[in-house]
Every structure is written in C-alpha cells, then in structure tokens.
CSV table of C-alpha atoms in Angstrom, one decimal:
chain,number,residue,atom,x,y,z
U,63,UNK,CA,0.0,0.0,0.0
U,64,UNK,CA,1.8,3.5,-1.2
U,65,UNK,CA,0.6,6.2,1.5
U,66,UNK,CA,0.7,9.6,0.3
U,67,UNK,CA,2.5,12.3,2.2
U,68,UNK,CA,0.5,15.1,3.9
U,69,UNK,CA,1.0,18.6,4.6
U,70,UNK,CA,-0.5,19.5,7.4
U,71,UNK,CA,-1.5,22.9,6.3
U,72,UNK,CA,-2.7,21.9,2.8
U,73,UNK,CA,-5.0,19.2,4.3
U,74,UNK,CA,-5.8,21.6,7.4
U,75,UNK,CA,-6.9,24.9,4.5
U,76,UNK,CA,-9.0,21.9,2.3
U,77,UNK,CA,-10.8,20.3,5.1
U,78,UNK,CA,-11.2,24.0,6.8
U,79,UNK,CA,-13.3,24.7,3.3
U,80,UNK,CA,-14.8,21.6,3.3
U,81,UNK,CA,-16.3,22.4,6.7
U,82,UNK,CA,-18.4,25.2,5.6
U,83,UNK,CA,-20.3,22.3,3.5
U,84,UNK,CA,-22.2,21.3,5.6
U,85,UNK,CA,-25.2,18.1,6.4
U,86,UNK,CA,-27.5,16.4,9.2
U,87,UNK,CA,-30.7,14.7,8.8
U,88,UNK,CA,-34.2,15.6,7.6
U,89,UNK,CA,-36.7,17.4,9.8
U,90,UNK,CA,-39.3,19.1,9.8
U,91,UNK,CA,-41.3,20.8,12.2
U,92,UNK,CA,-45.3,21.3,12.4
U,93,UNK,CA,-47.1,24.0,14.8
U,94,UNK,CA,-48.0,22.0,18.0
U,95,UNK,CA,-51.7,21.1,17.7
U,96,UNK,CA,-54.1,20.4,20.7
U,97,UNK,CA,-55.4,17.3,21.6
U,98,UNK,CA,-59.3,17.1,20.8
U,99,UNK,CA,-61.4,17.5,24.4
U,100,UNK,CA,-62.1,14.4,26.6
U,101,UNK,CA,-65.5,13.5,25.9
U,102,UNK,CA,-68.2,14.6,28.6
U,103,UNK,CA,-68.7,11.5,31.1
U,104,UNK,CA,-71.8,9.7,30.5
U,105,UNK,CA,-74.3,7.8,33.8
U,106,UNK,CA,-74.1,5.2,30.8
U,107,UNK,CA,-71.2,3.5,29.3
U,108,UNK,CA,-71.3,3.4,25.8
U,109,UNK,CA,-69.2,1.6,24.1
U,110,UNK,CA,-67.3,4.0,21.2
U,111,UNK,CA,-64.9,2.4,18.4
U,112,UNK,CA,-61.1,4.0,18.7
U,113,UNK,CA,-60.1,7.0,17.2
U,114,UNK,CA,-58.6,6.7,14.1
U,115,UNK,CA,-54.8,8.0,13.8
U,116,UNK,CA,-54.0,10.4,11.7
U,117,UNK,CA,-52.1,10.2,8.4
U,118,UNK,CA,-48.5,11.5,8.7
U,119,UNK,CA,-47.9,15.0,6.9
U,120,UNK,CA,-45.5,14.9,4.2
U,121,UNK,CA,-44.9,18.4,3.4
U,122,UNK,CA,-46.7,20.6,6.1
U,123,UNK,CA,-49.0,24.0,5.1
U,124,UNK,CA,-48.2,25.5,1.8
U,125,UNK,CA,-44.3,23.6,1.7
U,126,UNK,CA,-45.4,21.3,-0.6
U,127,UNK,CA,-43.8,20.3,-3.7
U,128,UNK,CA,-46.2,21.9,-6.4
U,129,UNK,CA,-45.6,25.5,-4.0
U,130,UNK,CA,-41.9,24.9,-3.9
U,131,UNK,CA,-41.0,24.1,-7.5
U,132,UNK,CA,-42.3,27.6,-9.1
U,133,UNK,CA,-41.4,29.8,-5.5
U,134,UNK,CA,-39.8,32.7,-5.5
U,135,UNK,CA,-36.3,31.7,-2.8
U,136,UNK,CA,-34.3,34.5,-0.8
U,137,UNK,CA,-31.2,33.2,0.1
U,138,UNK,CA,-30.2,35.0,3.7
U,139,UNK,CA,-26.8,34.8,4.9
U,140,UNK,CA,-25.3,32.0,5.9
U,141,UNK,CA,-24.6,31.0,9.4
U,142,UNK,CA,-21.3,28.8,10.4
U,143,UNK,CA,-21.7,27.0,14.1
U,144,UNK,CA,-19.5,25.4,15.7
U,145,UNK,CA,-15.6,25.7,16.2
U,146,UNK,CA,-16.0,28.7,13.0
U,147,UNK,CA,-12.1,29.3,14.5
U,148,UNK,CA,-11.1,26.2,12.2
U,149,UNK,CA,-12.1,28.2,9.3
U,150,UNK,CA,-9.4,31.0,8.5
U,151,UNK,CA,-9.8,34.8,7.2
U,152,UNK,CA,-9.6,34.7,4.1
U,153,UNK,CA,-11.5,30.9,3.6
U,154,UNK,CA,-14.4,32.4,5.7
U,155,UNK,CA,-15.4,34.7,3.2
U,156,UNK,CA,-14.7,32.1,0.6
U,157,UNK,CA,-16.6,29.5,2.4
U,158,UNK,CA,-19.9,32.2,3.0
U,159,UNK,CA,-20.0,32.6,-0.4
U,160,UNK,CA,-19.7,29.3,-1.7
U,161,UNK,CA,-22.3,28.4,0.8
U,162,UNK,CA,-25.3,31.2,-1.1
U,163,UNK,CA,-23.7,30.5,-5.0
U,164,UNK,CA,-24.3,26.9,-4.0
U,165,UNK,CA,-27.8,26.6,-2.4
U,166,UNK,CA,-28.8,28.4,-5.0
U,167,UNK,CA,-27.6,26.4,-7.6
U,168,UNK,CA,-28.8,23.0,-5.9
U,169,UNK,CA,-32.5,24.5,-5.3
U,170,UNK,CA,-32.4,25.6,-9.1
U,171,UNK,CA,-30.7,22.1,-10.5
U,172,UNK,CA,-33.7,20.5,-8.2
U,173,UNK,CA,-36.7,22.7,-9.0
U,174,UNK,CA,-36.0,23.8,-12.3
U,175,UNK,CA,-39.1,26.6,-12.1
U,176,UNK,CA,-37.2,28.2,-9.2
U,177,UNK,CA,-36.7,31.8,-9.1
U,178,UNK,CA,-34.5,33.6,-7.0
U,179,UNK,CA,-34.5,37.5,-5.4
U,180,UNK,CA,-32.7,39.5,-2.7
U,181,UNK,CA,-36.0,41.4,-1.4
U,182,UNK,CA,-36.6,39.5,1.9
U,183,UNK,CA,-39.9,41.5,1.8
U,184,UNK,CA,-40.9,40.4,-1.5
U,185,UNK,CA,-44.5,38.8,-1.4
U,186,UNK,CA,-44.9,34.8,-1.2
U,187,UNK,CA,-40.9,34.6,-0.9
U,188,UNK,CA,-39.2,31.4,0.8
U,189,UNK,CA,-36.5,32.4,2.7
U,190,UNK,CA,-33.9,29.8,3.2
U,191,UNK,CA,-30.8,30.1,5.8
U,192,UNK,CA,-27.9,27.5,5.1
U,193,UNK,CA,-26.1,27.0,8.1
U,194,UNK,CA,-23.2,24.3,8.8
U,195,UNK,CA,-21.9,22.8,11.9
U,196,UNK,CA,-17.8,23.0,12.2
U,197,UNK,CA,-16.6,20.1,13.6
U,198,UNK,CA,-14.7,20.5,17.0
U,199,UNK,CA,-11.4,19.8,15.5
U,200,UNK,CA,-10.0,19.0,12.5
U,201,UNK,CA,-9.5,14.8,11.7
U,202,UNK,CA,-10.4,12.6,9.4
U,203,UNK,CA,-13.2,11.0,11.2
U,204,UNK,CA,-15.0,14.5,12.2
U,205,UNK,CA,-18.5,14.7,11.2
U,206,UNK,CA,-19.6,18.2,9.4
U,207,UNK,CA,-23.1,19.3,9.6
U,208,UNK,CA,-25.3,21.2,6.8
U,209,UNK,CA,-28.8,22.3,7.9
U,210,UNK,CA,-31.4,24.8,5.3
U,211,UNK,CA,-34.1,26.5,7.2
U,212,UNK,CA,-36.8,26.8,5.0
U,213,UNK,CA,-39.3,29.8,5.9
U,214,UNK,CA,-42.7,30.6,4.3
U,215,UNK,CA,-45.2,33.5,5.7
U,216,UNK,CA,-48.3,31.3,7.4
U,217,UNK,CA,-46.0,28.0,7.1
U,218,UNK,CA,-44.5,25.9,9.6
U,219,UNK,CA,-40.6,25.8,9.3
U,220,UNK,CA,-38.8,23.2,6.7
U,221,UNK,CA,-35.8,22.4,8.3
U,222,UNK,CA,-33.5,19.6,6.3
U,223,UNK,CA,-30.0,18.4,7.6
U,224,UNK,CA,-27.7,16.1,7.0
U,225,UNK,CA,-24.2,14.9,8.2
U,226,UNK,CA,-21.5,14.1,6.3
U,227,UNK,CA,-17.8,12.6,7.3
U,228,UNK,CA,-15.2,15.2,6.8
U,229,UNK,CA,-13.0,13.2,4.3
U,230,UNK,CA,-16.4,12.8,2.5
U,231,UNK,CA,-16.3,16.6,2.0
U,232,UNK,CA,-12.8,16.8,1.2
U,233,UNK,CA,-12.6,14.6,-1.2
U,234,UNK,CA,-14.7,16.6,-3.8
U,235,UNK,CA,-12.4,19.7,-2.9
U,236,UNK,CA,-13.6,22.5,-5.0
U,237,UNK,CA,-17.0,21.3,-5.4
U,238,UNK,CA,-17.9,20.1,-2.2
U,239,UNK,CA,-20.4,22.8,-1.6
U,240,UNK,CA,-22.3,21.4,-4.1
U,241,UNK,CA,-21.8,17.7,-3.1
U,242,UNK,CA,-23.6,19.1,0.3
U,243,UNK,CA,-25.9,21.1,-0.8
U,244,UNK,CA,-27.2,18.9,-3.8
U,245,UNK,CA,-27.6,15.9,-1.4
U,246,UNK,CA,-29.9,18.4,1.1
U,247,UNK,CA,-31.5,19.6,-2.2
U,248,UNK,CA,-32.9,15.5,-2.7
U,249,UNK,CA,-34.8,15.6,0.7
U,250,UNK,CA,-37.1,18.6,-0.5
U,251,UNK,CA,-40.3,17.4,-1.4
C-alpha cells in the first residue's frame, strides 16, 4: 500500500473549506396542535370504536412540492456553528459565499421553475438560511453538519439536515459545496 505524504497545512486549508459544506438529517417541524377534548362522562357507558390516527404529513402547510418548484427563494446569509475558529480569514469569506452561490444552484438544479430575489420582503418569498456545523477539531473521522431552514409566511418551518464525514467533504475539494448542498436539495419534497 503506497501512502501519500501530507501537509498539514494543505489538508488543514481543504478540510477548513470543506467544513463550511455542511449536512445532518431531515426534519421538519409542524405547529403544536391540541389534543381534541375528553369527551363529557356519560351515567351510561357506551361503548365507542377508537379514534382513528391520523395520516403522517409529508410536506406541512403550503411547503409542498407543487408551491416549492415555481417559488420565489431568498437566500439569507449563511450561518457557520461550531468551532468557525477552524475556518481562517480569508476561507471564511470564501466559504460564506460558496455556501449562497451553492444553495442556489442545488434548489435551481432541483426545482427547475425556481426563481430567485434578494427582497426579503418580497411577497410569497421562501427564505432559506444555510447554516453548517464546524466540527470540534479538524481529523479525518470528524462529522460536518449542513442544515437549510426553510421559511414561508403562514407555514410551519422546513428544516432539512444532514451529516457528512469530513473526508467525504474533502474529497470533492472544490466542489464540495455542491456535493452538500445537492444531497440536502434530494430531501425537499
């Protein structure tokens, strides 16, 4: 087996910008919902079939597929969490950046119909925050995290994550920020 000599500062800058990538798992959140009353209590016993349960929501409110494929996205800035101190000066800005281009570009590749603005305010706009999870230290079996918040005016919150391994990252070097965000972009509905 050959083994390939590192540099420490090569592999530490790569995997620094691979970190802003991010992944975790899908989620989504619904508005809590109260349980229906207790029935009033009867002198009589009656006997009353079960309730039936109810059907799991795919896509809750208005964050459906048919809304999301023809919706007008803002892109807010993105948000690193984590140890952010494993990403340097200069790669921050880099890895910010990358982050927007790149959700943009996976939403679009995924929903076609997509259309994109800057006007948070705009009418019927879905804002979406990507956010990644920094490891706690740089090494090769580190887990990095990349999370999109999707937000819709009278909607409950999208929220999909994933994880991925850092080498997982690093190995598609310059276009691991779409790797990542092309992976969360096959969890939308």
């Amino acid at each position: 087996m050959t083994r390939l000599p590192l540099n420490p500062l090569r592999l530490t800058s790569a995997a620094a910008l691979s970190c802003a990538l991010m992944g975790a798992a899908l989620a989504q959140t619904a508005p809590d919902t109260a349980a229906p009353p207790a029935p009033a209590a009867t002198t009589v016993p009656a006997p009353t079939p079960p309730a039936p349960i109810p059907a799991p929501v795919m896509a809750a409110g208005p964050l459906n597929r048919e809304k999301l494929q023809n919706a007008t996205y803002v892109i807010l800035p993105p948000v690193i969490q984590g140890n952010a101190s494993l990403i340097g000066g200069s790669d921050l800005k880099e890895v910010l950046g990358a982050m927007s281009r790149d959700s943009q570009g996976a939403l679009k590749r995924h929903y076609p119909g997509a259309s994109f603005t800057t006007d948070v305010n705009a009418p019927n706009v879905i804002r979406i925050s990507p956010q990644m999870q920094a490891p706690g230290a740089l090494v090769p079996w580190a887990n990095i995290g990349a999370r999109w918040v999707l937000q819709a005016q009278g909607a409950p919150d999208l929220v999909l994550q994933q994880d991925f391994s850092l080498w997982s990252v690093y190995t598609h070097r310059a276009d691991a920020a779409n790797f990542v965000f092309d992976q969360l972009a096959q969890r939308l509905p």
